[in-house]
Amino acid sequence: MDLTNKSRTDRREVRGFIVIAVLWILAALSALVLIYLTYVTNTAVVVAGGTDRIQAEALVTAGLELAALQLLGAAEGARPTSGTFNTKVGEARVFVAFRSEAARIDLNAAPKGLLSGLMKGLGVNPPDAAGYADRILAWRTSTELADQDPENAFYRTSGVPYLPRHAPFPAIEELWLVRGIPPVVIEGMLPYVTVFSNLASINIADAAPQVVAALPNMTPEKVQAVLAQRGDPTINPQSLLGVEGVTLEASRAYRMTIDVELSGARRSGGAEVVILLLDSADEPYRVLSWRSFSDGSAALQKGP
């Protein structure tokens, strides 16, 4: 090969090497660009989601404040026991439903018959329901028998590392610790019980049908009659007081379901909050329980 041809070959090889090197650099740059775009996109999604969450939390608080203002603005005897409203805040809308805790069965105040009646309505046979109600009463009732207490002995032989509280339930979730009650029964009870009303009776005008059915001497026919009667605006609610163990009064504790709709009909969480109305100007109400719908978190405090 002469020198001219050799020189041409060398130049082609150099150019080929340069092209390959450039292609590798372009590929690396493309990868970096893709990584950066992915980072920017993910960051934008996180920021947008965080902004929605912060806005939703602020709107939930606004709904809570508006509901508390509505309740505290009414006289004690004229205060509504339940209600709903919605309001627009900027481009968002807040939906609020509130109900006095008197609509639920209080684990710390309800008599045995009301507790067992609820369980019978959930399908538990009467003898078992009565026994399960006794377990709840024993858990919440103080004792001076100490080691001689039969309920303490039952827990020691059941294999759990604790004894009954012998004091009021601080939260309904403590039902899970009561031995001798099947989990399916406890799960069925939770939507209808509370520790915040401090009432032995229930508000017949607001109680769920399952709670109405738990009342003494109730039959399916009587339950339907009560539901029809309280749904008739022409009938005086006082006529409902003929049922044993009921009231039309509200508890000072209210459960609120607050839902948030951001602009563009985007639902962004909400919360279920229980508050206690107070007479203090410095603290008009106190939050007893807060459960967020967006992440399922719950913050529980002791009952009043």
PDB file of N, CA and C in Angstrom, residues 70-155:
ATOM      1  N   GLN A  70     -72.104  27.022  63.657  1.00  0.00           N
ATOM      2  CA  GLN A  70     -73.551  26.849  63.521  1.00  0.00           C
ATOM      3  C   GLN A  70     -74.149  26.244  64.784  1.00  0.00           C
ATOM      4  N   LEU A  71     -73.482  25.247  65.362  1.00  0.00           N
ATOM      5  CA  LEU A  71     -74.010  24.584  66.552  1.00  0.00           C
ATOM      6  C   LEU A  71     -73.915  25.475  67.780  1.00  0.00           C
ATOM      7  N   LEU A  72     -72.793  26.152  67.939  1.00  0.00           N
ATOM      8  CA  LEU A  72     -72.609  27.006  69.113  1.00  0.00           C
ATOM      9  C   LEU A  72     -73.459  28.264  69.039  1.00  0.00           C
ATOM     10  N   GLY A  73     -73.869  28.638  67.841  1.00  0.00           N
ATOM     11  CA  GLY A  73     -74.701  29.823  67.693  1.00  0.00           C
ATOM     12  C   GLY A  73     -76.148  29.594  68.080  1.00  0.00           C
ATOM     13  N   ALA A  74     -76.529  28.334  68.261  1.00  0.00           N
ATOM     14  CA  ALA A  74     -77.909  28.017  68.639  1.00  0.00           C
ATOM     15  C   ALA A  74     -78.006  27.839  70.147  1.00  0.00           C
ATOM     16  N   ALA A  75     -79.147  28.180  70.702  1.00  0.00           N
ATOM     17  CA  ALA A  75     -79.370  27.985  72.136  1.00  0.00           C
ATOM     18  C   ALA A  75     -79.358  26.502  72.460  1.00  0.00           C
ATOM     19  N   GLU A  76     -79.024  26.181  73.704  1.00  0.00           N
ATOM     20  CA  GLU A  76     -78.870  24.778  74.117  1.00  0.00           C
ATOM     21  C   GLU A  76     -80.086  23.940  73.741  1.00  0.00           C
ATOM     22  N   GLY A  77     -81.274  24.415  74.044  1.00  0.00           N
ATOM     23  CA  GLY A  77     -82.464  23.628  73.765  1.00  0.00           C
ATOM     24  C   GLY A  77     -82.869  23.621  72.310  1.00  0.00           C
ATOM     25  N   ALA A  78     -82.403  24.604  71.537  1.00  0.00           N
ATOM     26  CA  ALA A  78     -82.775  24.698  70.125  1.00  0.00           C
ATOM     27  C   ALA A  78     -81.684  24.194  69.198  1.00  0.00           C
ATOM     28  N   ARG A  79     -80.624  23.667  69.734  1.00  0.00           N
ATOM     29  CA  ARG A  79     -79.498  23.218  68.914  1.00  0.00           C
ATOM     30  C   ARG A  79     -79.897  21.990  68.101  1.00  0.00           C
ATOM     31  N   PRO A  80     -79.643  21.986  66.797  1.00  0.00           N
ATOM     32  CA  PRO A  80     -80.003  20.813  65.988  1.00  0.00           C
ATOM     33  C   PRO A  80     -79.189  19.595  66.405  1.00  0.00           C
ATOM     34  N   THR A  81     -79.832  18.428  66.365  1.00  0.00           N
ATOM     35  CA  THR A  81     -79.137  17.191  66.720  1.00  0.00           C
ATOM     36  C   THR A  81     -78.449  16.569  65.519  1.00  0.00           C
ATOM     37  N   SER A  82     -78.824  17.005  64.324  1.00  0.00           N
ATOM     38  CA  SER A  82     -78.186  16.504  63.111  1.00  0.00           C
ATOM     39  C   SER A  82     -78.465  17.499  61.990  1.00  0.00           C
ATOM     40  N   GLY A  83     -77.715  17.385  60.915  1.00  0.00           N
ATOM     41  CA  GLY A  83     -77.934  18.286  59.791  1.00  0.00           C
ATOM     42  C   GLY A  83     -76.843  18.148  58.749  1.00  0.00           C
ATOM     43  N   THR A  84     -77.041  18.805  57.635  1.00  0.00           N
ATOM     44  CA  THR A  84     -76.057  18.823  56.555  1.00  0.00           C
ATOM     45  C   THR A  84     -76.016  20.228  55.952  1.00  0.00           C
ATOM     46  N   PHE A  85     -74.890  20.575  55.376  1.00  0.00           N
ATOM     47  CA  PHE A  85     -74.791  21.799  54.590  1.00  0.00           C
ATOM     48  C   PHE A  85     -73.549  21.695  53.718  1.00  0.00           C
ATOM     49  N   ASN A  86     -73.487  22.553  52.697  1.00  0.00           N
ATOM     50  CA  ASN A  86     -72.276  22.643  51.891  1.00  0.00           C
ATOM     51  C   ASN A  86     -72.032  24.102  51.566  1.00  0.00           C
ATOM     52  N   THR A  87     -70.797  24.430  51.331  1.00  0.00           N
ATOM     53  CA  THR A  87     -70.437  25.810  51.062  1.00  0.00           C
ATOM     54  C   THR A  87     -69.286  25.861  50.073  1.00  0.00           C
ATOM     55  N   LYS A  88     -69.199  26.955  49.349  1.00  0.00           N
ATOM     56  CA  LYS A  88     -68.130  27.140  48.376  1.00  0.00           C
ATOM     57  C   LYS A  88     -67.045  28.002  48.988  1.00  0.00           C
ATOM     58  N   VAL A  89     -65.805  27.547  48.857  1.00  0.00           N
ATOM     59  CA  VAL A  89     -64.647  28.292  49.342  1.00  0.00           C
ATOM     60  C   VAL A  89     -63.699  28.449  48.161  1.00  0.00           C
ATOM     61  N   GLY A  90     -63.661  29.646  47.580  1.00  0.00           N
ATOM     62  CA  GLY A  90     -62.876  29.839  46.368  1.00  0.00           C
ATOM     63  C   GLY A  90     -63.445  28.997  45.243  1.00  0.00           C
ATOM     64  N   GLU A  91     -62.602  28.168  44.628  1.00  0.00           N
ATOM     65  CA  GLU A  91     -63.050  27.272  43.569  1.00  0.00           C
ATOM     66  C   GLU A  91     -63.435  25.898  44.110  1.00  0.00           C
ATOM     67  N   ALA A  92     -63.312  25.691  45.393  1.00  0.00           N
ATOM     68  CA  ALA A  92     -63.603  24.394  46.005  1.00  0.00           C
ATOM     69  C   ALA A  92     -64.957  24.417  46.704  1.00  0.00           C
ATOM     70  N   ARG A  93     -65.438  23.231  47.044  1.00  0.00           N
ATOM     71  CA  ARG A  93     -66.696  23.111  47.778  1.00  0.00           C
ATOM     72  C   ARG A  93     -66.503  22.126  48.920  1.00  0.00           C
ATOM     73  N   VAL A  94     -67.098  22.449  50.068  1.00  0.00           N
ATOM     74  CA  VAL A  94     -66.981  21.631  51.268  1.00  0.00           C
ATOM     75  C   VAL A  94     -68.372  21.114  51.640  1.00  0.00           C
ATOM     76  N   PHE A  95     -68.477  19.806  51.876  1.00  0.00           N
ATOM     77  CA  PHE A  95     -69.739  19.160  52.253  1.00  0.00           C
ATOM     78  C   PHE A  95     -69.620  18.665  53.691  1.00  0.00           C
ATOM     79  N   VAL A  96     -70.575  19.027  54.523  1.00  0.00           N
ATOM     80  CA  VAL A  96     -70.520  18.677  55.947  1.00  0.00           C
ATOM     81  C   VAL A  96     -71.832  18.019  56.365  1.00  0.00           C
ATOM     82  N   ALA A  97     -71.715  16.890  57.048  1.00  0.00           N
ATOM     83  CA  ALA A  97     -72.863  16.251  57.704  1.00  0.00           C
ATOM     84  C   ALA A  97     -72.497  16.070  59.172  1.00  0.00           C
ATOM     85  N   PHE A  98     -73.389  16.476  60.068  1.00  0.00           N
ATOM     86  CA  PHE A  98     -73.095  16.348  61.501  1.00  0.00           C
ATOM     87  C   PHE A  98     -74.247  15.660  62.210  1.00  0.00           C
ATOM     88  N   ARG A  99     -73.907  14.959  63.276  1.00  0.00           N
ATOM     89  CA  ARG A  99     -74.911  14.223  64.047  1.00  0.00           C
ATOM     90  C   ARG A  99     -74.425  14.105  65.483  1.00  0.00           C
ATOM     91  N   SER A 100     -75.329  14.310  66.412  1.00  0.00           N
ATOM     92  CA  SER A 100     -74.977  14.166  67.824  1.00  0.00           C
ATOM     93  C   SER A 100     -74.599  12.717  68.122  1.00  0.00           C
ATOM     94  N   GLU A 101     -73.621  12.540  69.010  1.00  0.00           N
ATOM     95  CA  GLU A 101     -73.216  11.196  69.398  1.00  0.00           C
ATOM     96  C   GLU A 101     -74.301  10.474  70.189  1.00  0.00           C
ATOM     97  N   ALA A 102     -75.364  11.201  70.571  1.00  0.00           N
ATOM     98  CA  ALA A 102     -76.486  10.545  71.242  1.00  0.00           C
ATOM     99  C   ALA A 102     -77.196   9.567  70.316  1.00  0.00           C
ATOM    100  N   ALA A 103     -76.914   9.623  69.025  1.00  0.00           N
ATOM    101  CA  ALA A 103     -77.504   8.672  68.082  1.00  0.00           C
ATOM    102  C   ALA A 103     -76.844   7.307  68.172  1.00  0.00           C
ATOM    103  N   ARG A 104     -75.710   7.219  68.890  1.00  0.00           N
ATOM    104  CA  ARG A 104     -74.989   5.960  69.030  1.00  0.00           C
ATOM    105  C   ARG A 104     -75.134   5.412  70.457  1.00  0.00           C
ATOM    106  N   ILE A 105     -74.800   4.143  70.614  1.00  0.00           N
ATOM    107  CA  ILE A 105     -74.853   3.486  71.915  1.00  0.00           C
ATOM    108  C   ILE A 105     -73.528   3.726  72.624  1.00  0.00           C
ATOM    109  N   ASP A 106     -73.579   4.304  73.813  1.00  0.00           N
ATOM    110  CA  ASP A 106     -72.354   4.613  74.545  1.00  0.00           C
ATOM    111  C   ASP A 106     -71.870   3.373  75.307  1.00  0.00           C
ATOM    112  N   LEU A 107     -70.655   2.937  74.974  1.00  0.00           N
ATOM    113  CA  LEU A 107     -70.102   1.735  75.612  1.00  0.00           C
ATOM    114  C   LEU A 107     -69.957   1.885  77.121  1.00  0.00           C
ATOM    115  N   ASN A 108     -69.815   3.119  77.590  1.00  0.00           N
ATOM    116  CA  ASN A 108     -69.574   3.350  79.013  1.00  0.00           C
ATOM    117  C   ASN A 108     -70.841   3.630  79.808  1.00  0.00           C
ATOM    118  N   ALA A 109     -71.963   3.845  79.119  1.00  0.00           N
ATOM    119  CA  ALA A 109     -73.189   4.226  79.823  1.00  0.00           C
ATOM    120  C   ALA A 109     -74.379   3.334  79.506  1.00  0.00           C
ATOM    121  N   ALA A 110     -74.347   2.647  78.389  1.00  0.00           N
ATOM    122  CA  ALA A 110     -75.512   1.864  77.955  1.00  0.00           C
ATOM    123  C   ALA A 110     -75.770   0.698  78.898  1.00  0.00           C
ATOM    124  N   PRO A 111     -77.036   0.411  79.168  1.00  0.00           N
ATOM    125  CA  PRO A 111     -77.370  -0.764  79.981  1.00  0.00           C
ATOM    126  C   PRO A 111     -77.123  -2.049  79.206  1.00  0.00           C
ATOM    127  N   LYS A 112     -77.108  -3.140  79.933  1.00  0.00           N
ATOM    128  CA  LYS A 112     -76.834  -4.441  79.315  1.00  0.00           C
ATOM    129  C   LYS A 112     -77.812  -4.749  78.189  1.00  0.00           C
ATOM    130  N   GLY A 113     -79.091  -4.428  78.404  1.00  0.00           N
ATOM    131  CA  GLY A 113     -80.100  -4.757  77.400  1.00  0.00           C
ATOM    132  C   GLY A 113     -79.858  -4.082  76.066  1.00  0.00           C
ATOM    133  N   LEU A 114     -79.360  -2.837  76.093  1.00  0.00           N
ATOM    134  CA  LEU A 114     -79.106  -2.120  74.850  1.00  0.00           C
ATOM    135  C   LEU A 114     -77.902  -2.715  74.121  1.00  0.00           C
ATOM    136  N   LEU A 115     -76.877  -3.079  74.866  1.00  0.00           N
ATOM    137  CA  LEU A 115     -75.695  -3.691  74.258  1.00  0.00           C
ATOM    138  C   LEU A 115     -76.030  -5.061  73.661  1.00  0.00           C
ATOM    139  N   SER A 116     -76.739  -5.868  74.429  1.00  0.00           N
ATOM    140  CA  SER A 116     -77.088  -7.194  73.911  1.00  0.00           C
ATOM    141  C   SER A 116     -78.094  -7.078  72.768  1.00  0.00           C
ATOM    142  N   GLY A 117     -78.977  -6.069  72.831  1.00  0.00           N
ATOM    143  CA  GLY A 117     -79.933  -5.866  71.746  1.00  0.00           C
ATOM    144  C   GLY A 117     -79.245  -5.544  70.432  1.00  0.00           C
ATOM    145  N   LEU A 118     -78.181  -4.750  70.491  1.00  0.00           N
ATOM    146  CA  LEU A 118     -77.426  -4.440  69.278  1.00  0.00           C
ATOM    147  C   LEU A 118     -76.808  -5.702  68.699  1.00  0.00           C
ATOM    148  N   MET A 119     -76.245  -6.537  69.572  1.00  0.00           N
ATOM    149  CA  MET A 119     -75.605  -7.757  69.083  1.00  0.00           C
ATOM    150  C   MET A 119     -76.632  -8.749  68.541  1.00  0.00           C
ATOM    151  N   LYS A 120     -77.801  -8.806  69.161  1.00  0.00           N
ATOM    152  CA  LYS A 120     -78.847  -9.689  68.623  1.00  0.00           C
ATOM    153  C   LYS A 120     -79.264  -9.229  67.235  1.00  0.00           C
ATOM    154  N   GLY A 121     -79.318  -7.907  67.035  1.00  0.00           N
ATOM    155  CA  GLY A 121     -79.645  -7.387  65.711  1.00  0.00           C
ATOM    156  C   GLY A 121     -78.593  -7.714  64.676  1.00  0.00           C
ATOM    157  N   LEU A 122     -77.367  -7.976  65.134  1.00  0.00           N
ATOM    158  CA  LEU A 122     -76.277  -8.344  64.224  1.00  0.00           C
ATOM    159  C   LEU A 122     -76.237  -9.844  63.958  1.00  0.00           C
ATOM    160  N   GLY A 123     -77.220 -10.567  64.523  1.00  0.00           N
ATOM    161  CA  GLY A 123     -77.313 -11.999  64.246  1.00  0.00           C
ATOM    162  C   GLY A 123     -76.821 -12.905  65.350  1.00  0.00           C
ATOM    163  N   VAL A 124     -76.442 -12.342  66.507  1.00  0.00           N
ATOM    164  CA  VAL A 124     -75.970 -13.159  67.629  1.00  0.00           C
ATOM    165  C   VAL A 124     -77.179 -13.737  68.363  1.00  0.00           C
ATOM    166  N   ASN A 125     -77.116 -15.021  68.737  1.00  0.00           N
ATOM    167  CA  ASN A 125     -78.260 -15.587  69.450  1.00  0.00           C
ATOM    168  C   ASN A 125     -78.348 -14.968  70.848  1.00  0.00           C
ATOM    169  N   PRO A 126     -79.565 -14.844  71.408  1.00  0.00           N
ATOM    170  CA  PRO A 126     -79.765 -14.106  72.670  1.00  0.00           C
ATOM    171  C   PRO A 126     -78.872 -14.525  73.831  1.00  0.00           C
ATOM    172  N   PRO A 127     -78.696 -15.835  74.119  1.00  0.00           N
ATOM    173  CA  PRO A 127     -77.823 -16.180  75.258  1.00  0.00           C
ATOM    174  C   PRO A 127     -76.386 -15.695  75.060  1.00  0.00           C
ATOM    175  N   ASP A 128     -75.849 -15.847  73.858  1.00  0.00           N
ATOM    176  CA  ASP A 128     -74.488 -15.382  73.601  1.00  0.00           C
ATOM    177  C   ASP A 128     -74.402 -13.864  73.690  1.00  0.00           C
ATOM    178  N   ALA A 129     -75.415 -13.165  73.141  1.00  0.00           N
ATOM    179  CA  ALA A 129     -75.417 -11.699  73.192  1.00  0.00           C
ATOM    180  C   ALA A 129     -75.401 -11.209  74.631  1.00  0.00           C
ATOM    181  N   ALA A 130     -76.157 -11.861  75.497  1.00  0.00           N
ATOM    182  CA  ALA A 130     -76.171 -11.478  76.914  1.00  0.00           C
ATOM    183  C   ALA A 130     -74.806 -11.710  77.551  1.00  0.00           C
ATOM    184  N   GLY A 131     -74.160 -12.807  77.207  1.00  0.00           N
ATOM    185  CA  GLY A 131     -72.830 -13.090  77.747  1.00  0.00           C
ATOM    186  C   GLY A 131     -71.792 -12.093  77.260  1.00  0.00           C
ATOM    187  N   TYR A 132     -71.853 -11.726  75.979  1.00  0.00           N
ATOM    188  CA  TYR A 132     -70.914 -10.741  75.445  1.00  0.00           C
ATOM    189  C   TYR A 132     -71.130  -9.375  76.103  1.00  0.00           C
ATOM    190  N   ALA A 133     -72.399  -9.026  76.350  1.00  0.00           N
ATOM    191  CA  ALA A 133     -72.685  -7.758  77.028  1.00  0.00           C
ATOM    192  C   ALA A 133     -72.109  -7.755  78.438  1.00  0.00           C
ATOM    193  N   ASP A 134     -72.168  -8.908  79.111  1.00  0.00           N
ATOM    194  CA  ASP A 134     -71.569  -9.010  80.448  1.00  0.00           C
ATOM    195  C   ASP A 134     -70.068  -8.764  80.388  1.00  0.00           C
ATOM    196  N   ARG A 135     -69.403  -9.239  79.343  1.00  0.00           N
ATOM    197  CA  ARG A 135     -67.964  -9.009  79.192  1.00  0.00           C
ATOM    198  C   ARG A 135     -67.664  -7.510  79.063  1.00  0.00           C
ATOM    199  N   ILE A 136     -68.503  -6.801  78.331  1.00  0.00           N
ATOM    200  CA  ILE A 136     -68.304  -5.355  78.172  1.00  0.00           C
ATOM    201  C   ILE A 136     -68.526  -4.634  79.492  1.00  0.00           C
ATOM    202  N   LEU A 137     -69.586  -5.025  80.212  1.00  0.00           N
ATOM    203  CA  LEU A 137     -69.870  -4.395  81.508  1.00  0.00           C
ATOM    204  C   LEU A 137     -68.733  -4.656  82.494  1.00  0.00           C
ATOM    205  N   ALA A 138     -68.181  -5.863  82.470  1.00  0.00           N
ATOM    206  CA  ALA A 138     -67.099  -6.197  83.391  1.00  0.00           C
ATOM    207  C   ALA A 138     -65.840  -5.407  83.059  1.00  0.00           C
ATOM    208  N   TRP A 139     -65.611  -5.180  81.783  1.00  0.00           N
ATOM    209  CA  TRP A 139     -64.423  -4.412  81.378  1.00  0.00           C
ATOM    210  C   TRP A 139     -64.491  -2.979  81.892  1.00  0.00           C
ATOM    211  N   ARG A 140     -65.671  -2.372  81.852  1.00  0.00           N
ATOM    212  CA  ARG A 140     -65.792  -0.952  82.181  1.00  0.00           C
ATOM    213  C   ARG A 140     -66.086  -0.694  83.657  1.00  0.00           C
ATOM    214  N   THR A 141     -66.381  -1.743  84.436  1.00  0.00           N
ATOM    215  CA  THR A 141     -66.811  -1.575  85.821  1.00  0.00           C
ATOM    216  C   THR A 141     -65.649  -1.794  86.773  1.00  0.00           C
ATOM    217  N   SER A 142     -65.518  -0.893  87.740  1.00  0.00           N
ATOM    218  CA  SER A 142     -64.447  -1.017  88.740  1.00  0.00           C
ATOM    219  C   SER A 142     -64.727  -2.205  89.658  1.00  0.00           C
ATOM    220  N   THR A 143     -63.669  -2.719  90.259  1.00  0.00           N
ATOM    221  CA  THR A 143     -63.805  -3.850  91.173  1.00  0.00           C
ATOM    222  C   THR A 143     -62.822  -3.696  92.328  1.00  0.00           C
ATOM    223  N   GLU A 144     -63.219  -4.213  93.475  1.00  0.00           N
ATOM    224  CA  GLU A 144     -62.334  -4.206  94.637  1.00  0.00           C
ATOM    225  C   GLU A 144     -61.895  -5.628  94.999  1.00  0.00           C
ATOM    226  N   LEU A 145     -62.209  -6.584  94.136  1.00  0.00           N
ATOM    227  CA  LEU A 145     -61.906  -7.979  94.444  1.00  0.00           C
ATOM    228  C   LEU A 145     -60.476  -8.363  94.106  1.00  0.00           C
ATOM    229  N   ALA A 146     -59.836  -7.566  93.262  1.00  0.00           N
ATOM    230  CA  ALA A 146     -58.433  -7.821  92.871  1.00  0.00           C
ATOM    231  C   ALA A 146     -58.277  -9.245  92.344  1.00  0.00           C
ATOM    232  N   ASP A 147     -57.400 -10.038  92.987  1.00  0.00           N
ATOM    233  CA  ASP A 147     -57.127 -11.388  92.497  1.00  0.00           C
ATOM    234  C   ASP A 147     -58.343 -12.301  92.594  1.00  0.00           C
ATOM    235  N   GLN A 148     -59.326 -11.913  93.414  1.00  0.00           N
ATOM    236  CA  GLN A 148     -60.520 -12.745  93.579  1.00  0.00           C
ATOM    237  C   GLN A 148     -61.574 -12.449  92.519  1.00  0.00           C
ATOM    238  N   ASP A 149     -61.323 -11.455  91.689  1.00  0.00           N
ATOM    239  CA  ASP A 149     -62.305 -11.065  90.675  1.00  0.00           C
ATOM    240  C   ASP A 149     -62.399 -12.152  89.601  1.00  0.00           C
ATOM    241  N   PRO A 150     -63.584 -12.687  89.355  1.00  0.00           N
ATOM    242  CA  PRO A 150     -63.699 -13.777  88.372  1.00  0.00           C
ATOM    243  C   PRO A 150     -63.332 -13.345  86.956  1.00  0.00           C
ATOM    244  N   GLU A 151     -63.568 -12.079  86.648  1.00  0.00           N
ATOM    245  CA  GLU A 151     -63.223 -11.612  85.301  1.00  0.00           C
ATOM    246  C   GLU A 151     -61.711 -11.564  85.126  1.00  0.00           C
ATOM    247  N   ASN A 152     -60.988 -11.139  86.163  1.00  0.00           N
ATOM    248  CA  ASN A 152     -59.528 -11.157  86.106  1.00  0.00           C
ATOM    249  C   ASN A 152     -59.020 -12.581  85.909  1.00  0.00           C
ATOM    250  N   ALA A 153     -59.642 -13.517  86.618  1.00  0.00           N
ATOM    251  CA  ALA A 153     -59.241 -14.916  86.480  1.00  0.00           C
ATOM    252  C   ALA A 153     -59.480 -15.415  85.061  1.00  0.00           C
ATOM    253  N   PHE A 154     -60.591 -15.001  84.480  1.00  0.00           N
ATOM    254  CA  PHE A 154     -60.899 -15.403  83.101  1.00  0.00           C
ATOM    255  C   PHE A 154     -59.808 -14.918  82.145  1.00  0.00           C
ATOM    256  N   TYR A 155     -59.340 -13.695  82.324  1.00  0.00           N
ATOM    257  CA  TYR A 155     -58.308 -13.155  81.435  1.00  0.00           C
ATOM    258  C   TYR A 155     -56.971 -13.851  81.657  1.00  0.00           C
TER     259      TYR A 155
END
